[in-house]
């Protein structure tokens, strides 16, 4: 298929574009500025907030990943998040007539449910503007699909981590990147809310990218499906810190902050995508995620192991950061 990936220079978008190309698809990567893209991906300059700049295709597939994703920033600038995540999605949908669309969403749409692991049938109740904006965008995608204009799959991801092509997650507000930054001496300590017993799960970014390929190849026009995508194993925050210390061989000093009103457990039930699309995570063991991220960080960051340049950055859609 000829496929457009929005946000293709971002952390998740890059991995998705890379996987699509490896699967034999003809991929255009939409970026707002010059940026490094995977081999074989054609750069297309445009902005999802500028409809006139979006390529007309025709595309058989669209993976929409361009988004604002930081939960804490969404409380400070909710209108900016709704504009980027909802209006940007509507603009992409106008340009995606007749295409198969895979939309990158987030576990933040669920809020803080008591039922764990969380299935797709759980009621949506976002507790922050980021999650609310992604849920509104989901609804635009799904209602549009029901008209028969597109086919749609929504992928709700939990915590994405890991490295492909030496690229690391640039968002050091998230647990694993922050803990690795402390191990590398780029930050003095890791701040933890409460006792470190909060349980989260982690999905390798390459496993997530494989889910996008499976979804794109499976969806048909008029279809409207939602899947959770997760690694399947919950890990306490203090266990993540211990694993980082074990893999890196370096201490990760921590500072305990007062407990925050956040769920003690957030774990994904990904049974549906496993059963219906045959997708399985293959690289999401916690220590594999940490080893790959640490290797990429120490190669790229001059202050950690004498590498060449700082880590690349980009916007991505997907998981909410753990405490």
PDB file of C-alpha atoms in Angstrom:
ATOM      1  CA  UNK A   1       0.000   0.000   0.000  1.00  0.00           C
ATOM      2  CA  UNK A   2       0.925   3.619  -0.369  1.00  0.00           C
ATOM      3  CA  UNK A   3       0.883   4.882   3.215  1.00  0.00           C
ATOM      4  CA  UNK A   4       1.188   8.291   4.876  1.00  0.00           C
ATOM      5  CA  UNK A   5       2.616   8.424   8.407  1.00  0.00           C
ATOM      6  CA  UNK A   6       2.001  11.689  10.241  1.00  0.00           C
ATOM      7  CA  UNK A   7       4.547  12.568  12.905  1.00  0.00           C
ATOM      8  CA  UNK A   8       7.034  10.311  11.146  1.00  0.00           C
ATOM      9  CA  UNK A   9      10.049  12.002  12.738  1.00  0.00           C
ATOM     10  CA  UNK A  10       8.705  11.426  16.242  1.00  0.00           C
ATOM     11  CA  UNK A  11       9.661   8.628  18.592  1.00  0.00           C
ATOM     12  CA  UNK A  12       6.745   6.332  17.702  1.00  0.00           C
ATOM     13  CA  UNK A  13       6.158   7.640  14.176  1.00  0.00           C
ATOM     14  CA  UNK A  14       9.731   6.835  13.156  1.00  0.00           C
ATOM     15  CA  UNK A  15       9.393   3.245  14.419  1.00  0.00           C
ATOM     16  CA  UNK A  16       6.059   2.799  12.623  1.00  0.00           C
ATOM     17  CA  UNK A  17       7.382   4.181   9.314  1.00  0.00           C
ATOM     18  CA  UNK A  18      10.418   1.912   9.622  1.00  0.00           C
ATOM     19  CA  UNK A  19       8.264  -1.193  10.158  1.00  0.00           C
ATOM     20  CA  UNK A  20       5.913  -0.311   7.290  1.00  0.00           C
ATOM     21  CA  UNK A  21       8.822   0.050   4.886  1.00  0.00           C
ATOM     22  CA  UNK A  22      10.292  -3.265   6.039  1.00  0.00           C
ATOM     23  CA  UNK A  23       6.889  -4.879   5.358  1.00  0.00           C
ATOM     24  CA  UNK A  24       7.057  -3.721   1.740  1.00  0.00           C
ATOM     25  CA  UNK A  25       4.760  -0.704   1.856  1.00  0.00           C
ATOM     26  CA  UNK A  26       5.423   2.554  -0.011  1.00  0.00           C
ATOM     27  CA  UNK A  27       5.721   5.125   2.786  1.00  0.00           C
ATOM     28  CA  UNK A  28       5.597   8.926   2.903  1.00  0.00           C
ATOM     29  CA  UNK A  29       6.567  10.539   6.211  1.00  0.00           C
ATOM     30  CA  UNK A  30       4.841  13.821   7.075  1.00  0.00           C
ATOM     31  CA  UNK A  31       7.025  16.211   9.063  1.00  0.00           C
ATOM     32  CA  UNK A  32       6.839  19.919   9.862  1.00  0.00           C
ATOM     33  CA  UNK A  33      10.531  20.468   9.227  1.00  0.00           C
ATOM     34  CA  UNK A  34      13.596  18.679   7.891  1.00  0.00           C
ATOM     35  CA  UNK A  35      14.178  15.604  10.009  1.00  0.00           C
ATOM     36  CA  UNK A  36      15.802  12.193   9.887  1.00  0.00           C
ATOM     37  CA  UNK A  37      13.449   9.472   8.661  1.00  0.00           C
ATOM     38  CA  UNK A  38      13.982   5.719   8.240  1.00  0.00           C
ATOM     39  CA  UNK A  39      15.672   4.479   5.076  1.00  0.00           C
ATOM     40  CA  UNK A  40      13.200   4.260   2.214  1.00  0.00           C
ATOM     41  CA  UNK A  41      10.673   6.711   3.678  1.00  0.00           C
ATOM     42  CA  UNK A  42       9.996   9.768   1.500  1.00  0.00           C
ATOM     43  CA  UNK A  43       9.828  13.038   3.430  1.00  0.00           C
ATOM     44  CA  UNK A  44       6.731  15.169   2.895  1.00  0.00           C
ATOM     45  CA  UNK A  45       6.650  18.628   4.441  1.00  0.00           C
ATOM     46  CA  UNK A  46       3.359  19.618   6.040  1.00  0.00           C
ATOM     47  CA  UNK A  47       1.487  20.361   9.242  1.00  0.00           C
ATOM     48  CA  UNK A  48      -1.717  18.672  10.406  1.00  0.00           C
ATOM     49  CA  UNK A  49      -2.960  22.086  11.566  1.00  0.00           C
ATOM     50  CA  UNK A  50      -2.573  23.524   8.070  1.00  0.00           C
ATOM     51  CA  UNK A  51      -5.002  21.613   5.823  1.00  0.00           C
ATOM     52  CA  UNK A  52      -3.570  23.206   2.700  1.00  0.00           C
ATOM     53  CA  UNK A  53      -0.159  21.698   3.440  1.00  0.00           C
ATOM     54  CA  UNK A  54      -1.378  18.112   3.718  1.00  0.00           C
ATOM     55  CA  UNK A  55      -0.599  15.852   0.751  1.00  0.00           C
ATOM     56  CA  UNK A  56      -3.614  14.769  -1.255  1.00  0.00           C
ATOM     57  CA  UNK A  57      -2.296  11.302  -2.003  1.00  0.00           C
ATOM     58  CA  UNK A  58      -4.169   9.275  -2.985  1.00  0.00           C
ATOM     59  CA  UNK A  59      -3.150   7.093  -0.053  1.00  0.00           C
ATOM     60  CA  UNK A  60      -4.439   3.617   0.645  1.00  0.00           C
ATOM     61  CA  UNK A  61      -3.355   3.850   4.272  1.00  0.00           C
ATOM     62  CA  UNK A  62      -2.757   6.552   6.885  1.00  0.00           C
ATOM     63  CA  UNK A  63      -1.127   6.082  10.287  1.00  0.00           C
ATOM     64  CA  UNK A  64      -1.907   9.219  12.273  1.00  0.00           C
ATOM     65  CA  UNK A  65       0.622   9.802  15.053  1.00  0.00           C
ATOM     66  CA  UNK A  66       1.236  13.560  15.069  1.00  0.00           C
ATOM     67  CA  UNK A  67       0.043  14.810  18.448  1.00  0.00           C
ATOM     68  CA  UNK A  68       0.839  16.612  21.672  1.00  0.00           C
ATOM     69  CA  UNK A  69       1.276  14.024  24.417  1.00  0.00           C
ATOM     70  CA  UNK A  70       2.540  15.420  27.736  1.00  0.00           C
ATOM     71  CA  UNK A  71      -0.121  15.091  30.411  1.00  0.00           C
ATOM     72  CA  UNK A  72       1.179  17.788  32.747  1.00  0.00           C
ATOM     73  CA  UNK A  73       1.491  20.335  29.934  1.00  0.00           C
ATOM     74  CA  UNK A  74      -2.104  19.613  28.923  1.00  0.00           C
ATOM     75  CA  UNK A  75      -3.348  21.031  32.232  1.00  0.00           C
ATOM     76  CA  UNK A  76      -1.460  24.263  31.530  1.00  0.00           C
ATOM     77  CA  UNK A  77      -2.540  24.597  27.876  1.00  0.00           C
ATOM     78  CA  UNK A  78      -5.712  22.561  27.340  1.00  0.00           C
ATOM     79  CA  UNK A  79      -6.840  24.505  24.260  1.00  0.00           C
ATOM     80  CA  UNK A  80      -3.489  23.916  22.568  1.00  0.00           C
ATOM     81  CA  UNK A  81      -3.897  20.175  23.134  1.00  0.00           C
ATOM     82  CA  UNK A  82      -7.460  20.095  21.846  1.00  0.00           C
ATOM     83  CA  UNK A  83      -6.461  22.104  18.783  1.00  0.00           C
ATOM     84  CA  UNK A  84      -3.506  19.859  17.930  1.00  0.00           C
ATOM     85  CA  UNK A  85      -5.074  16.529  18.790  1.00  0.00           C
ATOM     86  CA  UNK A  86      -8.684  17.061  17.678  1.00  0.00           C
ATOM     87  CA  UNK A  87      -8.543  19.643  14.908  1.00  0.00           C
ATOM     88  CA  UNK A  88      -5.342  18.097  13.577  1.00  0.00           C
ATOM     89  CA  UNK A  89      -7.079  14.722  13.384  1.00  0.00           C
ATOM     90  CA  UNK A  90     -10.120  16.198  11.613  1.00  0.00           C
ATOM     91  CA  UNK A  91      -7.818  17.774   9.035  1.00  0.00           C
ATOM     92  CA  UNK A  92      -6.087  14.431   8.434  1.00  0.00           C
ATOM     93  CA  UNK A  93      -9.450  12.692   8.038  1.00  0.00           C
ATOM     94  CA  UNK A  94     -10.473  15.168   5.336  1.00  0.00           C
ATOM     95  CA  UNK A  95      -7.279  14.296   3.458  1.00  0.00           C
ATOM     96  CA  UNK A  96      -7.681  10.533   3.977  1.00  0.00           C
ATOM     97  CA  UNK A  97     -10.792   9.842   1.912  1.00  0.00           C
ATOM     98  CA  UNK A  98     -11.049   6.153   1.006  1.00  0.00           C
ATOM     99  CA  UNK A  99      -8.022   5.178   3.098  1.00  0.00           C
ATOM    100  CA  UNK A 100      -7.439   2.696   5.875  1.00  0.00           C
ATOM    101  CA  UNK A 101      -6.677   4.792   8.962  1.00  0.00           C
ATOM    102  CA  UNK A 102      -4.842   3.635  12.067  1.00  0.00           C
ATOM    103  CA  UNK A 103      -5.113   6.218  14.820  1.00  0.00           C
ATOM    104  CA  UNK A 104      -2.654   6.373  17.700  1.00  0.00           C
ATOM    105  CA  UNK A 105      -4.530   6.798  20.969  1.00  0.00           C
ATOM    106  CA  UNK A 106      -3.721   6.246  24.627  1.00  0.00           C
ATOM    107  CA  UNK A 107      -4.681   4.499  27.841  1.00  0.00           C
ATOM    108  CA  UNK A 108      -5.298   7.980  29.243  1.00  0.00           C
ATOM    109  CA  UNK A 109      -8.817   7.780  27.768  1.00  0.00           C
ATOM    110  CA  UNK A 110      -9.712   5.302  30.544  1.00  0.00           C
ATOM    111  CA  UNK A 111      -8.804   7.590  33.429  1.00  0.00           C
ATOM    112  CA  UNK A 112      -8.274   5.566  36.614  1.00  0.00           C
ATOM    113  CA  UNK A 113     -10.503   2.473  36.432  1.00  0.00           C
ATOM    114  CA  UNK A 114     -10.612   0.003  39.290  1.00  0.00           C
ATOM    115  CA  UNK A 115     -10.786  -3.020  36.985  1.00  0.00           C
ATOM    116  CA  UNK A 116      -7.324  -4.323  36.068  1.00  0.00           C
ATOM    117  CA  UNK A 117      -6.115  -5.359  33.535  1.00  0.00           C
ATOM    118  CA  UNK A 118      -8.087  -2.817  31.509  1.00  0.00           C
ATOM    119  CA  UNK A 119     -10.102  -4.204  28.554  1.00  0.00           C
ATOM    120  CA  UNK A 120     -11.392  -2.174  25.606  1.00  0.00           C
ATOM    121  CA  UNK A 121     -14.909  -2.496  27.060  1.00  0.00           C
ATOM    122  CA  UNK A 122     -13.943  -0.413  30.097  1.00  0.00           C
ATOM    123  CA  UNK A 123     -15.806   2.904  30.270  1.00  0.00           C
ATOM    124  CA  UNK A 124     -13.780   5.906  29.104  1.00  0.00           C
ATOM    125  CA  UNK A 125     -13.348   8.611  31.742  1.00  0.00           C
ATOM    126  CA  UNK A 126     -10.215  10.681  31.020  1.00  0.00           C
ATOM    127  CA  UNK A 127      -8.879  12.619  33.989  1.00  0.00           C
ATOM    128  CA  UNK A 128      -6.734  15.131  32.102  1.00  0.00           C
ATOM    129  CA  UNK A 129      -7.020  17.340  29.005  1.00  0.00           C
ATOM    130  CA  UNK A 130      -4.600  15.154  27.058  1.00  0.00           C
ATOM    131  CA  UNK A 131      -6.723  12.040  27.506  1.00  0.00           C
ATOM    132  CA  UNK A 132      -9.914  14.002  26.804  1.00  0.00           C
ATOM    133  CA  UNK A 133      -8.480  15.401  23.577  1.00  0.00           C
ATOM    134  CA  UNK A 134      -7.424  11.947  22.376  1.00  0.00           C
ATOM    135  CA  UNK A 135     -10.853  10.521  23.193  1.00  0.00           C
ATOM    136  CA  UNK A 136     -12.529  13.308  21.203  1.00  0.00           C
ATOM    137  CA  UNK A 137     -10.195  12.574  18.290  1.00  0.00           C
ATOM    138  CA  UNK A 138     -11.003   8.861  18.567  1.00  0.00           C
ATOM    139  CA  UNK A 139     -14.698   9.664  18.286  1.00  0.00           C
ATOM    140  CA  UNK A 140     -14.124  11.761  15.174  1.00  0.00           C
ATOM    141  CA  UNK A 141     -12.207   8.875  13.575  1.00  0.00           C
ATOM    142  CA  UNK A 142     -14.770   6.227  14.519  1.00  0.00           C
ATOM    143  CA  UNK A 143     -17.892   8.170  13.526  1.00  0.00           C
ATOM    144  CA  UNK A 144     -16.267   9.081  10.217  1.00  0.00           C
ATOM    145  CA  UNK A 145     -15.507   5.392   9.595  1.00  0.00           C
ATOM    146  CA  UNK A 146     -19.148   4.505  10.177  1.00  0.00           C
ATOM    147  CA  UNK A 147     -20.102   6.607   7.143  1.00  0.00           C
ATOM    148  CA  UNK A 148     -18.016   4.260   4.988  1.00  0.00           C
ATOM    149  CA  UNK A 149     -15.602   7.049   4.015  1.00  0.00           C
ATOM    150  CA  UNK A 150     -12.618   5.295   5.621  1.00  0.00           C
ATOM    151  CA  UNK A 151     -11.727   2.158   7.537  1.00  0.00           C
ATOM    152  CA  UNK A 152     -10.465   2.795  11.054  1.00  0.00           C
ATOM    153  CA  UNK A 153      -8.561   1.084  13.801  1.00  0.00           C
ATOM    154  CA  UNK A 154      -7.780   2.890  17.050  1.00  0.00           C
ATOM    155  CA  UNK A 155      -4.762   1.629  19.001  1.00  0.00           C
ATOM    156  CA  UNK A 156      -4.723   2.584  22.674  1.00  0.00           C
ATOM    157  CA  UNK A 157      -1.209   2.263  24.042  1.00  0.00           C
ATOM    158  CA  UNK A 158      -0.005   2.270  27.606  1.00  0.00           C
ATOM    159  CA  UNK A 159       3.681   2.994  28.369  1.00  0.00           C
ATOM    160  CA  UNK A 160       5.957   2.828  25.325  1.00  0.00           C
ATOM    161  CA  UNK A 161       9.726   2.529  25.766  1.00  0.00           C
ATOM    162  CA  UNK A 162      12.830   1.106  24.107  1.00  0.00           C
ATOM    163  CA  UNK A 163      14.974   2.052  21.132  1.00  0.00           C
ATOM    164  CA  UNK A 164      15.163   1.409  17.386  1.00  0.00           C
ATOM    165  CA  UNK A 165      17.982   2.524  15.088  1.00  0.00           C
ATOM    166  CA  UNK A 166      19.766   4.043  18.088  1.00  0.00           C
ATOM    167  CA  UNK A 167      16.893   6.461  18.741  1.00  0.00           C
ATOM    168  CA  UNK A 168      15.727   6.812  22.333  1.00  0.00           C
ATOM    169  CA  UNK A 169      12.555   8.185  23.845  1.00  0.00           C
ATOM    170  CA  UNK A 170      13.365  11.911  24.154  1.00  0.00           C
ATOM    171  CA  UNK A 171      10.746  12.540  26.860  1.00  0.00           C
ATOM    172  CA  UNK A 172      12.631  12.403  30.148  1.00  0.00           C
ATOM    173  CA  UNK A 173       9.442  13.076  32.101  1.00  0.00           C
ATOM    174  CA  UNK A 174       8.716   9.348  31.619  1.00  0.00           C
ATOM    175  CA  UNK A 175      10.029   6.765  34.042  1.00  0.00           C
ATOM    176  CA  UNK A 176      12.530   4.704  32.051  1.00  0.00           C
ATOM    177  CA  UNK A 177      14.136   7.632  30.147  1.00  0.00           C
ATOM    178  CA  UNK A 178      14.391   9.587  33.411  1.00  0.00           C
ATOM    179  CA  UNK A 179      15.922   6.700  35.347  1.00  0.00           C
ATOM    180  CA  UNK A 180      18.452   6.136  32.556  1.00  0.00           C
ATOM    181  CA  UNK A 181      19.283   9.858  32.502  1.00  0.00           C
ATOM    182  CA  UNK A 182      20.064   9.635  36.227  1.00  0.00           C
ATOM    183  CA  UNK A 183      22.222   6.551  35.675  1.00  0.00           C
ATOM    184  CA  UNK A 184      24.081   8.426  32.931  1.00  0.00           C
ATOM    185  CA  UNK A 185      24.737  11.400  35.214  1.00  0.00           C
ATOM    186  CA  UNK A 186      22.499  13.722  33.219  1.00  0.00           C
ATOM    187  CA  UNK A 187      20.174  14.241  36.193  1.00  0.00           C
ATOM    188  CA  UNK A 188      20.961  14.129  39.925  1.00  0.00           C
ATOM    189  CA  UNK A 189      18.105  11.914  41.084  1.00  0.00           C
ATOM    190  CA  UNK A 190      14.836  10.266  40.155  1.00  0.00           C
ATOM    191  CA  UNK A 191      11.789  11.674  41.901  1.00  0.00           C
ATOM    192  CA  UNK A 192       9.169   9.075  42.829  1.00  0.00           C
ATOM    193  CA  UNK A 193       5.677   9.751  44.079  1.00  0.00           C
ATOM    194  CA  UNK A 194       4.928   7.800  47.225  1.00  0.00           C
ATOM    195  CA  UNK A 195       6.452   4.421  48.021  1.00  0.00           C
ATOM    196  CA  UNK A 196       7.327   3.277  44.477  1.00  0.00           C
ATOM    197  CA  UNK A 197       4.759   0.482  44.554  1.00  0.00           C
ATOM    198  CA  UNK A 198       2.629   1.847  41.690  1.00  0.00           C
ATOM    199  CA  UNK A 199       2.458  -0.798  38.936  1.00  0.00           C
ATOM    200  CA  UNK A 200       2.773   0.041  35.253  1.00  0.00           C
ATOM    201  CA  UNK A 201       3.536  -1.998  32.154  1.00  0.00           C
ATOM    202  CA  UNK A 202       5.905  -1.223  29.307  1.00  0.00           C
ATOM    203  CA  UNK A 203       5.751  -1.946  25.588  1.00  0.00           C
ATOM    204  CA  UNK A 204       8.757  -1.846  23.280  1.00  0.00           C
ATOM    205  CA  UNK A 205       8.293   0.794  20.583  1.00  0.00           C
ATOM    206  CA  UNK A 206       9.156  -1.754  17.890  1.00  0.00           C
ATOM    207  CA  UNK A 207       6.428  -4.097  19.144  1.00  0.00           C
ATOM    208  CA  UNK A 208       3.987  -1.189  18.968  1.00  0.00           C
ATOM    209  CA  UNK A 209       5.130  -0.449  15.415  1.00  0.00           C
ATOM    210  CA  UNK A 210       4.415  -4.078  14.475  1.00  0.00           C
ATOM    211  CA  UNK A 211       0.878  -3.616  15.826  1.00  0.00           C
ATOM    212  CA  UNK A 212       0.388  -0.654  13.468  1.00  0.00           C
ATOM    213  CA  UNK A 213       1.406  -2.770  10.487  1.00  0.00           C
ATOM    214  CA  UNK A 214      -0.960  -5.574  11.535  1.00  0.00           C
ATOM    215  CA  UNK A 215      -3.832  -3.118  12.045  1.00  0.00           C
ATOM    216  CA  UNK A 216      -3.288  -1.346   8.743  1.00  0.00           C
ATOM    217  CA  UNK A 217      -3.197  -4.590   6.805  1.00  0.00           C
ATOM    218  CA  UNK A 218      -6.327  -5.941   8.504  1.00  0.00           C
ATOM    219  CA  UNK A 219      -8.812  -3.040   8.456  1.00  0.00           C
ATOM    220  CA  UNK A 220     -11.366  -2.615   5.683  1.00  0.00           C
ATOM    221  CA  UNK A 221     -13.474   0.347   4.574  1.00  0.00           C
ATOM    222  CA  UNK A 222     -16.359   1.062   6.923  1.00  0.00           C
ATOM    223  CA  UNK A 223     -14.770  -0.909   9.770  1.00  0.00           C
ATOM    224  CA  UNK A 224     -14.423   0.683  13.185  1.00  0.00           C
ATOM    225  CA  UNK A 225     -12.333  -1.202  15.739  1.00  0.00           C
ATOM    226  CA  UNK A 226     -10.476  -0.354  18.953  1.00  0.00           C
ATOM    227  CA  UNK A 227      -7.605  -2.324  20.424  1.00  0.00           C
ATOM    228  CA  UNK A 228      -5.469  -2.002  23.529  1.00  0.00           C
ATOM    229  CA  UNK A 229      -1.779  -2.598  22.843  1.00  0.00           C
ATOM    230  CA  UNK A 230       0.433  -3.467  25.779  1.00  0.00           C
ATOM    231  CA  UNK A 231       3.344  -5.575  26.927  1.00  0.00           C
ATOM    232  CA  UNK A 232       1.237  -7.699  29.242  1.00  0.00           C
ATOM    233  CA  UNK A 233       3.289  -7.640  32.452  1.00  0.00           C
ATOM    234  CA  UNK A 234       2.999  -5.071  35.206  1.00  0.00           C
ATOM    235  CA  UNK A 235       6.077  -3.861  37.090  1.00  0.00           C
ATOM    236  CA  UNK A 236       6.307  -1.704  40.216  1.00  0.00           C
ATOM    237  CA  UNK A 237       8.183   1.570  39.898  1.00  0.00           C
ATOM    238  CA  UNK A 238      10.824   0.524  42.440  1.00  0.00           C
ATOM    239  CA  UNK A 239      11.411  -2.666  40.427  1.00  0.00           C
ATOM    240  CA  UNK A 240      12.019  -0.590  37.286  1.00  0.00           C
ATOM    241  CA  UNK A 241      14.626   1.420  39.192  1.00  0.00           C
ATOM    242  CA  UNK A 242      16.332  -1.775  40.375  1.00  0.00           C
ATOM    243  CA  UNK A 243      16.354  -3.142  36.817  1.00  0.00           C
ATOM    244  CA  UNK A 244      17.961   0.060  35.512  1.00  0.00           C
ATOM    245  CA  UNK A 245      20.672  -0.198  38.164  1.00  0.00           C
ATOM    246  CA  UNK A 246      21.260  -3.866  37.326  1.00  0.00           C
ATOM    247  CA  UNK A 247      21.491  -3.319  33.546  1.00  0.00           C
ATOM    248  CA  UNK A 248      23.608  -0.154  33.670  1.00  0.00           C
ATOM    249  CA  UNK A 249      25.777  -1.092  36.629  1.00  0.00           C
ATOM    250  CA  UNK A 250      25.208   2.416  37.987  1.00  0.00           C
ATOM    251  CA  UNK A 251      23.234   3.769  40.937  1.00  0.00           C
ATOM    252  CA  UNK A 252      19.951   5.603  40.439  1.00  0.00           C
ATOM    253  CA  UNK A 253      19.478   7.847  43.491  1.00  0.00           C
ATOM    254  CA  UNK A 254      15.814   8.468  44.226  1.00  0.00           C
ATOM    255  CA  UNK A 255      13.883  11.168  46.055  1.00  0.00           C
ATOM    256  CA  UNK A 256      10.520  10.226  47.463  1.00  0.00           C
ATOM    257  CA  UNK A 257       7.791  12.809  47.001  1.00  0.00           C
ATOM    258  CA  UNK A 258       4.397  12.798  48.734  1.00  0.00           C
ATOM    259  CA  UNK A 259       1.888  10.378  47.204  1.00  0.00           C
ATOM    260  CA  UNK A 260      -0.244  11.772  44.385  1.00  0.00           C
ATOM    261  CA  UNK A 261      -3.855  10.937  43.479  1.00  0.00           C
ATOM    262  CA  UNK A 262      -2.947   8.397  40.796  1.00  0.00           C
ATOM    263  CA  UNK A 263      -3.993   4.794  40.204  1.00  0.00           C
ATOM    264  CA  UNK A 264      -1.962   2.145  42.038  1.00  0.00           C
ATOM    265  CA  UNK A 265      -2.150  -0.173  39.000  1.00  0.00           C
ATOM    266  CA  UNK A 266      -2.485   0.477  35.255  1.00  0.00           C
ATOM    267  CA  UNK A 267      -2.154  -2.720  33.237  1.00  0.00           C
ATOM    268  CA  UNK A 268      -3.412  -3.471  29.731  1.00  0.00           C
ATOM    269  CA  UNK A 269      -5.638  -6.330  28.644  1.00  0.00           C
ATOM    270  CA  UNK A 270      -4.427  -6.888  25.072  1.00  0.00           C
ATOM    271  CA  UNK A 271      -6.238 -10.195  24.516  1.00  0.00           C
ATOM    272  CA  UNK A 272      -8.350  -8.825  21.646  1.00  0.00           C
ATOM    273  CA  UNK A 273      -5.513  -7.704  19.368  1.00  0.00           C
ATOM    274  CA  UNK A 274      -3.657 -10.947  20.066  1.00  0.00           C
ATOM    275  CA  UNK A 275      -6.683 -13.068  19.147  1.00  0.00           C
ATOM    276  CA  UNK A 276      -8.015 -11.057  16.205  1.00  0.00           C
ATOM    277  CA  UNK A 277      -4.847  -9.727  14.538  1.00  0.00           C
ATOM    278  CA  UNK A 278      -2.338 -12.345  15.684  1.00  0.00           C
ATOM    279  CA  UNK A 279      -0.084  -9.670  17.168  1.00  0.00           C
ATOM    280  CA  UNK A 280       2.344 -10.574  19.956  1.00  0.00           C
ATOM    281  CA  UNK A 281       4.969  -8.449  21.720  1.00  0.00           C
ATOM    282  CA  UNK A 282       8.414  -9.916  21.069  1.00  0.00           C
ATOM    283  CA  UNK A 283      10.805  -7.328  22.524  1.00  0.00           C
ATOM    284  CA  UNK A 284       8.919  -6.020  25.563  1.00  0.00           C
ATOM    285  CA  UNK A 285      10.724  -7.804  28.384  1.00  0.00           C
ATOM    286  CA  UNK A 286      11.700  -5.006  30.769  1.00  0.00           C
ATOM    287  CA  UNK A 287      15.441  -5.683  30.770  1.00  0.00           C
ATOM    288  CA  UNK A 288      15.570  -5.872  26.976  1.00  0.00           C
ATOM    289  CA  UNK A 289      13.853  -2.485  26.786  1.00  0.00           C
ATOM    290  CA  UNK A 290      16.318  -1.026  29.281  1.00  0.00           C
ATOM    291  CA  UNK A 291      19.403  -2.604  27.641  1.00  0.00           C
ATOM    292  CA  UNK A 292      18.526  -1.239  24.212  1.00  0.00           C
ATOM    293  CA  UNK A 293      17.708   2.212  25.556  1.00  0.00           C
ATOM    294  CA  UNK A 294      20.899   2.345  27.616  1.00  0.00           C
ATOM    295  CA  UNK A 295      23.025   1.259  24.664  1.00  0.00           C
ATOM    296  CA  UNK A 296      21.469   3.966  22.469  1.00  0.00           C
ATOM    297  CA  UNK A 297      21.848   6.607  25.165  1.00  0.00           C
ATOM    298  CA  UNK A 298      25.501   5.870  25.857  1.00  0.00           C
ATOM    299  CA  UNK A 299      26.294   5.912  22.130  1.00  0.00           C
ATOM    300  CA  UNK A 300      24.546   9.213  21.490  1.00  0.00           C
ATOM    301  CA  UNK A 301      25.028  11.308  24.623  1.00  0.00           C
ATOM    302  CA  UNK A 302      28.456  12.927  25.018  1.00  0.00           C
ATOM    303  CA  UNK A 303      28.161  13.212  28.798  1.00  0.00           C
ATOM    304  CA  UNK A 304      27.472   9.544  29.425  1.00  0.00           C
ATOM    305  CA  UNK A 305      29.949   7.480  27.390  1.00  0.00           C
ATOM    306  CA  UNK A 306      31.693   9.764  24.933  1.00  0.00           C
ATOM    307  CA  UNK A 307      29.230   9.465  22.046  1.00  0.00           C
ATOM    308  CA  UNK A 308      28.795  11.730  19.061  1.00  0.00           C
ATOM    309  CA  UNK A 309      25.742  13.857  19.663  1.00  0.00           C
ATOM    310  CA  UNK A 310      22.726  14.315  21.902  1.00  0.00           C
ATOM    311  CA  UNK A 311      19.614  12.206  21.523  1.00  0.00           C
ATOM    312  CA  UNK A 312      17.209  13.136  18.784  1.00  0.00           C
ATOM    313  CA  UNK A 313      13.794  14.400  19.696  1.00  0.00           C
ATOM    314  CA  UNK A 314      10.326  14.460  18.220  1.00  0.00           C
ATOM    315  CA  UNK A 315       6.650  14.492  19.044  1.00  0.00           C
ATOM    316  CA  UNK A 316       4.772  11.268  19.284  1.00  0.00           C
ATOM    317  CA  UNK A 317       1.411   9.875  20.200  1.00  0.00           C
ATOM    318  CA  UNK A 318       0.870   7.158  22.688  1.00  0.00           C
ATOM    319  CA  UNK A 319       1.437   6.314  26.266  1.00  0.00           C
ATOM    320  CA  UNK A 320       0.976   8.381  29.331  1.00  0.00           C
ATOM    321  CA  UNK A 321       4.084   8.629  31.480  1.00  0.00           C
ATOM    322  CA  UNK A 322       4.111   6.654  34.734  1.00  0.00           C
ATOM    323  CA  UNK A 323       4.710   8.335  38.091  1.00  0.00           C
TER     324      UNK A 323
END
